[in-house]
Coordinates of N, CA and C in Angstrom, one line a residue:
X858 N 0.8 -1.2 0.0 CA 0.0 0.0 0.0 C 0.9 1.2 0.0
X859 N 0.5 2.2 -0.8 CA 1.2 3.5 -1.0 C 0.3 4.6 -0.6
X860 N 0.8 5.6 0.1 CA 0.0 6.8 0.5 C 0.7 8.0 -0.1
X861 N -0.1 8.7 -0.9 CA 0.4 10.0 -1.5 C -0.1 11.1 -0.8
X862 N 0.7 12.1 -0.4 CA 0.3 13.3 0.4 C 0.8 14.5 -0.4
X863 N -0.1 15.5 -0.5 CA 0.3 16.8 -1.1 C -0.3 17.9 -0.3
X864 N 0.6 18.9 -0.1 CA 0.1 20.2 0.5 C 0.3 21.3 -0.6
X865 N -0.8 22.1 -0.7 CA -0.8 23.1 -1.8 C -1.1 24.4 -1.1
X866 N -0.2 25.4 -1.2 CA -0.5 26.7 -0.7 C -1.1 27.6 -1.8
X867 N -2.2 28.2 -1.6 CA -2.9 29.0 -2.6 C -3.1 30.5 -2.2
X868 N -3.2 31.3 -3.2 CA -3.6 32.7 -3.0 C -4.9 32.8 -3.7
X869 N -5.9 33.4 -3.1 CA -7.2 33.6 -3.7 C -7.2 35.0 -4.2
X870 N -7.4 35.1 -5.5 CA -7.3 36.4 -6.2 C -8.5 37.3 -6.1
X871 N -9.7 36.7 -6.0 CA -10.9 37.5 -6.0 C -11.7 37.5 -4.7
X872 N -11.2 36.8 -3.7 CA -12.0 36.8 -2.4 C -11.8 38.0 -1.6
X873 N -12.9 38.7 -1.3 CA -12.9 39.9 -0.5 C -13.2 39.6 1.0
X874 N -13.8 38.5 1.3 CA -14.2 38.2 2.7 C -13.9 36.7 2.9
X875 N -14.0 36.3 4.2 CA -13.8 34.9 4.5 C -15.0 34.1 3.9
X876 N -16.1 34.7 3.8 CA -17.3 34.0 3.2 C -17.0 33.7 1.7
X877 N -16.4 34.6 1.0 CA -16.0 34.4 -0.4 C -15.0 33.3 -0.5
X878 N -14.0 33.3 0.4 CA -13.0 32.3 0.4 C -13.6 30.9 0.7
X879 N -14.4 30.8 1.7 CA -15.0 29.5 2.0 C -15.8 29.0 0.9
X880 N -16.5 29.8 0.2 CA -17.3 29.4 -1.0 C -16.4 28.8 -2.1
X881 N -15.3 29.5 -2.4 CA -14.4 29.0 -3.4 C -13.7 27.7 -3.0
X882 N -13.2 27.7 -1.8 CA -12.4 26.5 -1.3 C -13.4 25.3 -1.1
X883 N -14.6 25.5 -0.6 CA -15.5 24.4 -0.5 C -15.8 23.8 -1.8
X884 N -16.1 24.6 -2.8 CA -16.4 24.2 -4.1 C -15.2 23.4 -4.8
X885 N -14.0 24.0 -4.6 CA -12.8 23.3 -5.1 C -12.6 22.0 -4.5
X886 N -12.7 21.9 -3.1 CA -12.5 20.6 -2.4 C -13.5 19.6 -2.8
X887 N -14.7 20.0 -3.0 CA -15.8 19.1 -3.4 C -15.5 18.5 -4.8
X888 N -15.1 19.4 -5.7 CA -14.8 18.9 -7.1 C -13.6 18.0 -7.1
X889 N -12.5 18.3 -6.3 CA -11.3 17.4 -6.2 C -11.7 16.1 -5.6
X890 N -12.5 16.1 -4.5 CA -12.9 14.8 -3.9 C -13.7 13.9 -4.9
X891 N -14.6 14.6 -5.6 CA -15.5 13.8 -6.5 C -14.7 13.3 -7.7
X892 N -13.9 14.1 -8.3 CA -13.2 13.8 -9.5 C -12.1 12.8 -9.3
X893 N -11.4 12.9 -8.2 CA -10.2 12.1 -8.0 C -10.3 11.0 -6.9
X894 N -11.4 11.0 -6.1 CA -11.6 10.0 -5.1 C -10.4 10.1 -4.1
X895 N -10.2 11.3 -3.5 CA -9.1 11.5 -2.5 C -9.7 12.2 -1.3
X896 N -8.9 12.2 -0.2 CA -9.3 13.0 0.9 C -8.7 14.3 0.8
X897 N -9.4 15.4 1.1 CA -8.9 16.7 0.9 C -9.5 17.7 1.9
X898 N -8.7 18.6 2.4 CA -9.2 19.5 3.4 C -8.3 20.8 3.4
X899 N -8.9 21.9 3.9 CA -8.1 23.1 4.2 C -7.4 22.9 5.5
X900 N -6.1 23.0 5.5 CA -5.3 22.6 6.7 C -4.6 23.8 7.4
X901 N -4.6 25.0 6.7 CA -3.9 26.2 7.3 C -4.5 27.4 6.7
X902 N -4.3 28.6 7.3 CA -4.7 29.9 6.9 C -6.3 30.0 6.9
X903 N -6.9 29.3 7.8 CA -8.4 29.4 7.8 C -9.0 30.8 8.1
X904 N -8.2 31.6 8.7 CA -8.7 33.0 9.1 C -8.2 34.1 8.2
X905 N -7.6 33.7 7.1 CA -7.1 34.7 6.1 C -8.0 34.5 4.8
X906 N -8.5 35.7 4.4 CA -9.4 35.6 3.2 C -8.6 35.5 1.9
X907 N -7.3 35.7 1.9 CA -6.5 35.7 0.7 C -5.6 34.5 0.5
X908 N -5.5 33.7 1.5 CA -4.6 32.5 1.4 C -5.3 31.3 2.0
X909 N -4.9 30.1 1.5 CA -5.4 28.8 1.9 C -4.3 27.8 1.7
X910 N -4.2 26.8 2.6 CA -3.3 25.7 2.4 C -4.2 24.4 2.4
X911 N -4.1 23.6 1.3 CA -4.9 22.4 1.2 C -4.0 21.2 1.5
X912 N -4.6 20.2 2.1 CA -3.9 18.9 2.3 C -4.7 17.9 1.5
X913 N -4.0 17.1 0.7 CA -4.7 16.1 -0.1 C -4.0 14.8 0.1
X914 N -4.7 13.7 0.3 CA -4.1 12.3 0.5 C -4.8 11.3 -0.4
X915 N -4.1 10.4 -0.9 CA -4.6 9.3 -1.7 C -3.9 8.0 -1.3
X916 N -4.6 6.9 -1.5 CA -4.1 5.6 -1.2 C -4.1 4.8 -2.5
X917 N -3.0 4.1 -2.8 CA -2.9 3.4 -4.1 C -2.1 2.1 -3.9
X918 N -2.0 1.3 -4.9 CA -1.2 0.1 -4.8 C 0.2 0.3 -5.5
X919 N 0.4 1.5 -6.1 CA 1.6 1.7 -6.9 C 2.0 3.2 -6.7
X920 N 3.3 3.4 -6.5 CA 3.9 4.7 -6.3 C 3.6 5.6 -7.5
X921 N 3.8 5.1 -8.7 CA 3.5 5.8 -9.9 C 2.1 6.3 -10.0
X922 N 1.1 5.4 -9.7 CA -0.3 5.8 -9.7 C -0.6 7.0 -8.7
X923 N 0.0 6.9 -7.5 CA -0.2 8.0 -6.5 C 0.4 9.3 -7.0
X924 N 1.6 9.2 -7.6 CA 2.2 10.4 -8.2 C 1.3 11.0 -9.3
X925 N 0.8 10.1 -10.2 CA -0.1 10.6 -11.3 C -1.3 11.3 -10.8
X926 N -2.0 10.7 -9.8 CA -3.2 11.3 -9.2 C -2.9 12.7 -8.6
X927 N -1.8 12.8 -7.8 CA -1.5 14.1 -7.2 C -1.1 15.1 -8.3
X928 N -0.4 14.7 -9.3 CA 0.0 15.6 -10.4 C -1.2 16.1 -11.1
X929 N -2.2 15.2 -11.4 CA -3.4 15.6 -12.0 C -4.2 16.6 -11.2
X930 N -4.3 16.4 -9.9 CA -5.0 17.3 -9.0 C -4.3 18.7 -9.0
X931 N -3.0 18.7 -9.0 CA -2.2 20.0 -9.0 C -2.5 20.7 -10.3
X932 N -2.5 20.0 -11.5 CA -2.9 20.6 -12.8 C -4.3 21.2 -12.7
X933 N -5.2 20.4 -12.2 CA -6.6 20.9 -12.1 C -6.7 22.1 -11.3
X934 N -6.0 22.2 -10.1 CA -6.1 23.4 -9.3 C -5.4 24.6 -10.0
X935 N -4.3 24.3 -10.6 CA -3.6 25.4 -11.3 C -4.5 26.0 -12.4
X936 N -5.4 25.3 -13.0 CA -6.2 25.7 -14.1 C -7.4 26.6 -13.6
X937 N -7.6 26.7 -12.3 CA -8.7 27.5 -11.8 C -8.3 29.0 -11.9
X938 N -9.2 29.8 -12.4 CA -9.0 31.2 -12.6 C -8.9 32.0 -11.4
X939 N -9.6 31.7 -10.3 CA -9.7 32.5 -9.1 C -8.6 32.2 -8.1
X940 N -7.6 31.3 -8.5 CA -6.6 30.8 -7.6 C -5.2 31.0 -8.2
X941 N -4.2 31.1 -7.3 CA -2.8 31.1 -7.8 C -2.1 30.1 -6.8
X942 N -1.4 29.1 -7.4 CA -0.6 28.2 -6.6 C 0.7 28.9 -6.2
X943 N 0.9 29.1 -4.9 CA 2.1 29.7 -4.4 C 3.2 28.7 -4.2
X944 N 2.9 27.5 -3.7 CA 3.9 26.5 -3.4 C 3.1 25.2 -3.2
X945 N 3.9 24.1 -3.4 CA 3.3 22.8 -3.2 C 4.4 21.8 -2.8
X946 N 4.0 20.8 -2.1 CA 5.0 19.7 -1.7 C 4.2 18.4 -1.8
X947 N 4.8 17.4 -2.5 CA 4.3 16.1 -2.7 C 5.2 15.1 -2.1
X948 N 4.6 14.1 -1.5 CA 5.4 13.0 -0.9 C 4.6 11.7 -1.0
X949 N 5.3 10.7 -1.3 CA 4.7 9.3 -1.4 C 5.4 8.5 -0.3
X950 N 4.5 7.9 0.5 CA 5.0 7.1 1.7 C 4.8 5.7 1.4

């Protein structure tokens, strides 16, 4: 069993309030969970309306498959217009 973990630090470009941020992040996390069948949550910067850190985890039977899933999620998030990826870290255990 292989566990892939990714943390992604984001800047929200259009959020003016925490309510705006929560709407954007909740929608993003719901789409990521549904599309890629992974666990995903906001893990830091909960009280900042311009930044968010997401934690994403997947379980697989192959290291390459876990890497591919996390890379696809990162590409999906980078394609979102209202977000900018500031930093990310991926690890396969």
